[in-house]
Amino acid sequence: MGLVPWTKAKRWKCIRCGDCCIEYMVPITYWEALKYSRIYGVRVKMVANRLILKDAGVSCPFLIFKPYQSVCTIQADKPRVCRLYPFVIRMSPIEPHEDDSALYEYGDRTFYVYLQDRCRGIGRGPELEDILPNVIKFWLEAYGSRRRRR
């Protein structure tokens, strides 16, 4: 997985290509696994001590293809990891990007924000500077308290 610092990507927009819904393994939380199996009847696997909604290279059970776009049938209820794609947020820089190109200030906190370089939406849509406050806010709500305990 190659990463691009947010300042080099400059723009991003989901183009609904569906690549991320096929290419990547989807780890989910215990509560997501419980919800998806109860509400949608999806079978969840345990792989290397992680709950997995789907394996890499296999189409997501919630993905459907329509002319010129892919659609998530649970868009409003999709896993956190899917909502954050293609963003990778860290508290310290990731090698080899140890300069400040990924640095992002949010309130009184510093984050290092990257995008997975395989996403075809990089370079399209609105400027990342306008999107990142909402991305960081969601990340903090989803994972922030757990990350602080480490």
mmCIF file of C-alpha atoms in Angstrom:
data_model
loop_
_atom_site.group_PDB
_atom_site.id
_atom_site.type_symbol
_atom_site.label_atom_id
_atom_site.label_comp_id
_atom_site.label_asym_id
_atom_site.label_seq_id
_atom_site.Cartn_x
_atom_site.Cartn_y
_atom_site.Cartn_z
ATOM 1 C CA MET A 1 0.000 0.000 0.000
ATOM 2 C CA GLY A 2 1.548 3.281 -1.092
ATOM 3 C CA LEU A 3 0.670 6.460 0.726
ATOM 4 C CA VAL A 4 0.527 10.047 -0.490
ATOM 5 C CA PRO A 5 0.711 12.931 2.016
ATOM 6 C CA TRP A 6 -2.443 15.037 1.859
ATOM 7 C CA THR A 7 -0.571 18.177 0.746
ATOM 8 C CA LYS A 8 0.677 16.336 -2.341
ATOM 9 C CA ALA A 9 -2.704 14.804 -3.193
ATOM 10 C CA LYS A 10 -4.364 18.247 -2.951
ATOM 11 C CA ARG A 11 -7.880 17.064 -3.942
ATOM 12 C CA TRP A 12 -10.083 14.030 -3.452
ATOM 13 C CA LYS A 13 -13.538 12.822 -4.373
ATOM 14 C CA CYS A 14 -15.077 9.357 -4.326
ATOM 15 C CA ILE A 15 -15.755 8.526 -7.967
ATOM 16 C CA ARG A 16 -17.703 5.358 -7.097
ATOM 17 C CA CYS A 17 -15.418 3.072 -9.062
ATOM 18 C CA GLY A 18 -15.808 0.259 -6.501
ATOM 19 C CA ASP A 19 -12.110 -0.650 -6.508
ATOM 20 C CA CYS A 20 -11.802 -0.221 -2.730
ATOM 21 C CA CYS A 21 -14.858 -2.458 -2.243
ATOM 22 C CA ILE A 22 -13.067 -5.309 -4.003
ATOM 23 C CA GLU A 23 -9.342 -4.785 -3.507
ATOM 24 C CA TYR A 24 -9.045 -4.541 0.285
ATOM 25 C CA MET A 25 -9.796 -6.708 3.281
ATOM 26 C CA VAL A 26 -12.395 -4.990 5.503
ATOM 27 C CA PRO A 27 -11.679 -5.283 9.240
ATOM 28 C CA ILE A 28 -14.653 -4.360 11.419
ATOM 29 C CA THR A 29 -15.341 -3.844 15.106
ATOM 30 C CA TYR A 30 -17.145 -6.348 17.292
ATOM 31 C CA TRP A 31 -20.239 -4.120 17.341
ATOM 32 C CA GLU A 32 -20.217 -3.710 13.570
ATOM 33 C CA ALA A 33 -19.913 -7.491 13.163
ATOM 34 C CA LEU A 34 -22.845 -8.051 15.492
ATOM 35 C CA LYS A 35 -24.963 -5.445 13.715
ATOM 36 C CA TYR A 36 -24.187 -6.601 10.165
ATOM 37 C CA SER A 37 -24.813 -10.246 10.957
ATOM 38 C CA ARG A 38 -28.096 -9.511 12.755
ATOM 39 C CA ILE A 39 -29.522 -6.882 10.408
ATOM 40 C CA TYR A 40 -28.129 -8.016 7.053
ATOM 41 C CA GLY A 41 -27.385 -11.699 7.654
ATOM 42 C CA VAL A 42 -23.733 -11.322 6.663
ATOM 43 C CA ARG A 43 -21.227 -13.912 7.851
ATOM 44 C CA VAL A 44 -18.151 -12.414 9.470
ATOM 45 C CA LYS A 45 -14.788 -14.209 9.675
ATOM 46 C CA MET A 46 -12.046 -14.116 12.263
ATOM 47 C CA VAL A 47 -8.600 -13.777 10.656
ATOM 48 C CA ALA A 48 -5.434 -13.274 12.708
ATOM 49 C CA ASN A 49 -7.458 -12.092 15.722
ATOM 50 C CA ARG A 50 -9.431 -9.575 13.632
ATOM 51 C CA LEU A 51 -13.054 -9.632 12.569
ATOM 52 C CA ILE A 52 -13.249 -9.410 8.787
ATOM 53 C CA LEU A 53 -16.296 -8.470 6.721
ATOM 54 C CA LYS A 54 -14.591 -9.570 3.505
ATOM 55 C CA ASP A 55 -11.250 -10.780 2.202
ATOM 56 C CA ALA A 56 -9.041 -8.806 -0.178
ATOM 57 C CA GLY A 57 -9.831 -9.469 -3.825
ATOM 58 C CA VAL A 58 -13.437 -10.439 -3.128
ATOM 59 C CA SER A 59 -16.360 -8.131 -3.818
ATOM 60 C CA CYS A 60 -18.062 -6.691 -0.748
ATOM 61 C CA PRO A 61 -21.480 -8.279 -0.127
ATOM 62 C CA PHE A 62 -23.000 -4.787 -0.063
ATOM 63 C CA LEU A 63 -21.556 -3.670 -3.410
ATOM 64 C CA ILE A 64 -23.733 -3.510 -6.515
ATOM 65 C CA PHE A 65 -22.761 -2.283 -9.945
ATOM 66 C CA LYS A 66 -24.903 0.128 -11.925
ATOM 67 C CA PRO A 67 -24.046 1.714 -15.262
ATOM 68 C CA TYR A 68 -20.981 3.926 -14.775
ATOM 69 C CA GLN A 69 -20.840 3.585 -10.987
ATOM 70 C CA SER A 70 -20.656 1.245 -8.034
ATOM 71 C CA VAL A 71 -23.123 1.594 -5.192
ATOM 72 C CA CYS A 72 -22.887 0.618 -1.531
ATOM 73 C CA THR A 73 -26.300 -0.693 -0.517
ATOM 74 C CA ILE A 74 -25.617 0.289 3.099
ATOM 75 C CA GLN A 75 -24.008 3.662 2.345
ATOM 76 C CA ALA A 76 -25.405 5.345 5.475
ATOM 77 C CA ASP A 77 -24.473 2.340 7.634
ATOM 78 C CA LYS A 78 -21.170 1.181 6.158
ATOM 79 C CA PRO A 79 -18.172 0.231 8.339
ATOM 80 C CA ARG A 80 -15.968 2.952 9.793
ATOM 81 C CA VAL A 81 -12.960 1.743 7.850
ATOM 82 C CA CYS A 82 -14.932 2.149 4.603
ATOM 83 C CA ARG A 83 -16.083 5.641 5.542
ATOM 84 C CA LEU A 84 -12.489 6.695 6.108
ATOM 85 C CA TYR A 85 -11.074 5.242 2.884
ATOM 86 C CA PRO A 86 -8.683 6.345 1.354
ATOM 87 C CA PHE A 87 -7.492 8.310 4.395
ATOM 88 C CA VAL A 88 -4.812 7.009 6.761
ATOM 89 C CA ILE A 89 -4.461 9.116 9.897
ATOM 90 C CA ARG A 90 -1.576 8.809 12.328
ATOM 91 C CA MET A 91 -0.196 10.679 15.313
ATOM 92 C CA SER A 92 3.361 10.560 13.926
ATOM 93 C CA PRO A 93 4.757 10.553 10.386
ATOM 94 C CA ILE A 94 5.113 7.325 8.441
ATOM 95 C CA GLU A 95 8.389 6.507 6.675
ATOM 96 C CA PRO A 96 9.472 7.565 4.089
ATOM 97 C CA HIS A 97 7.293 10.669 4.528
ATOM 98 C CA GLU A 98 9.087 12.048 7.558
ATOM 99 C CA ASP A 99 8.890 15.647 6.393
ATOM 100 C CA ASP A 100 5.890 17.835 7.222
ATOM 101 C CA SER A 101 4.006 17.124 3.977
ATOM 102 C CA ALA A 102 1.447 14.989 5.838
ATOM 103 C CA LEU A 103 1.193 17.258 8.893
ATOM 104 C CA TYR A 104 -2.296 18.575 9.618
ATOM 105 C CA GLU A 105 -3.292 20.762 12.573
ATOM 106 C CA TYR A 106 -6.787 20.227 13.960
ATOM 107 C CA GLY A 107 -7.621 22.344 16.981
ATOM 108 C CA ASP A 108 -4.701 21.986 19.349
ATOM 109 C CA ARG A 109 -3.703 18.578 17.973
ATOM 110 C CA THR A 110 -1.304 17.484 15.258
ATOM 111 C CA PHE A 111 -2.045 14.618 12.882
ATOM 112 C CA TYR A 112 -0.296 13.110 9.884
ATOM 113 C CA VAL A 113 -2.754 12.467 7.077
ATOM 114 C CA TYR A 114 -2.131 10.296 4.035
ATOM 115 C CA LEU A 115 -4.231 8.921 1.201
ATOM 116 C CA GLN A 116 -3.838 5.437 -0.236
ATOM 117 C CA ASP A 117 -2.294 6.032 -3.632
ATOM 118 C CA ARG A 118 -4.385 3.441 -5.466
ATOM 119 C CA CYS A 119 -7.556 5.486 -5.043
ATOM 120 C CA ARG A 120 -8.621 6.876 -8.417
ATOM 121 C CA GLY A 121 -10.383 9.815 -6.754
ATOM 122 C CA ILE A 122 -7.091 11.472 -5.771
ATOM 123 C CA GLY A 123 -6.607 14.737 -7.626
ATOM 124 C CA ARG A 124 -10.340 15.167 -8.275
ATOM 125 C CA GLY A 125 -13.096 17.032 -6.492
ATOM 126 C CA PRO A 126 -12.800 19.533 -3.662
ATOM 127 C CA GLU A 127 -9.562 20.573 -2.032
ATOM 128 C CA LEU A 128 -8.466 18.345 0.829
ATOM 129 C CA GLU A 129 -8.026 21.372 3.047
ATOM 130 C CA ASP A 130 -11.834 21.748 2.942
ATOM 131 C CA ILE A 131 -12.550 18.031 3.515
ATOM 132 C CA LEU A 132 -10.035 17.188 6.240
ATOM 133 C CA PRO A 133 -11.799 18.819 9.209
ATOM 134 C CA ASN A 134 -14.736 16.424 8.743
ATOM 135 C CA VAL A 135 -12.439 13.449 8.143
ATOM 136 C CA ILE A 136 -10.448 14.139 11.321
ATOM 137 C CA LYS A 137 -13.621 14.745 13.321
ATOM 138 C CA PHE A 138 -15.056 11.393 12.191
ATOM 139 C CA TRP A 139 -11.756 9.622 12.896
ATOM 140 C CA LEU A 140 -11.649 11.071 16.416
ATOM 141 C CA GLU A 141 -15.244 10.014 17.069
ATOM 142 C CA ALA A 142 -14.595 6.529 15.692
ATOM 143 C CA TYR A 143 -11.097 5.787 16.980
ATOM 144 C CA GLY A 144 -9.739 8.747 18.932
ATOM 145 C CA SER A 145 -10.416 7.633 22.489
ATOM 146 C CA ARG A 146 -9.045 4.163 21.784
ATOM 147 C CA ARG A 147 -5.870 5.625 20.237
ATOM 148 C CA ARG A 148 -5.202 7.866 23.251
ATOM 149 C CA ARG A 149 -5.051 4.875 25.606
ATOM 150 C CA ARG A 150 -2.048 3.352 23.813
#
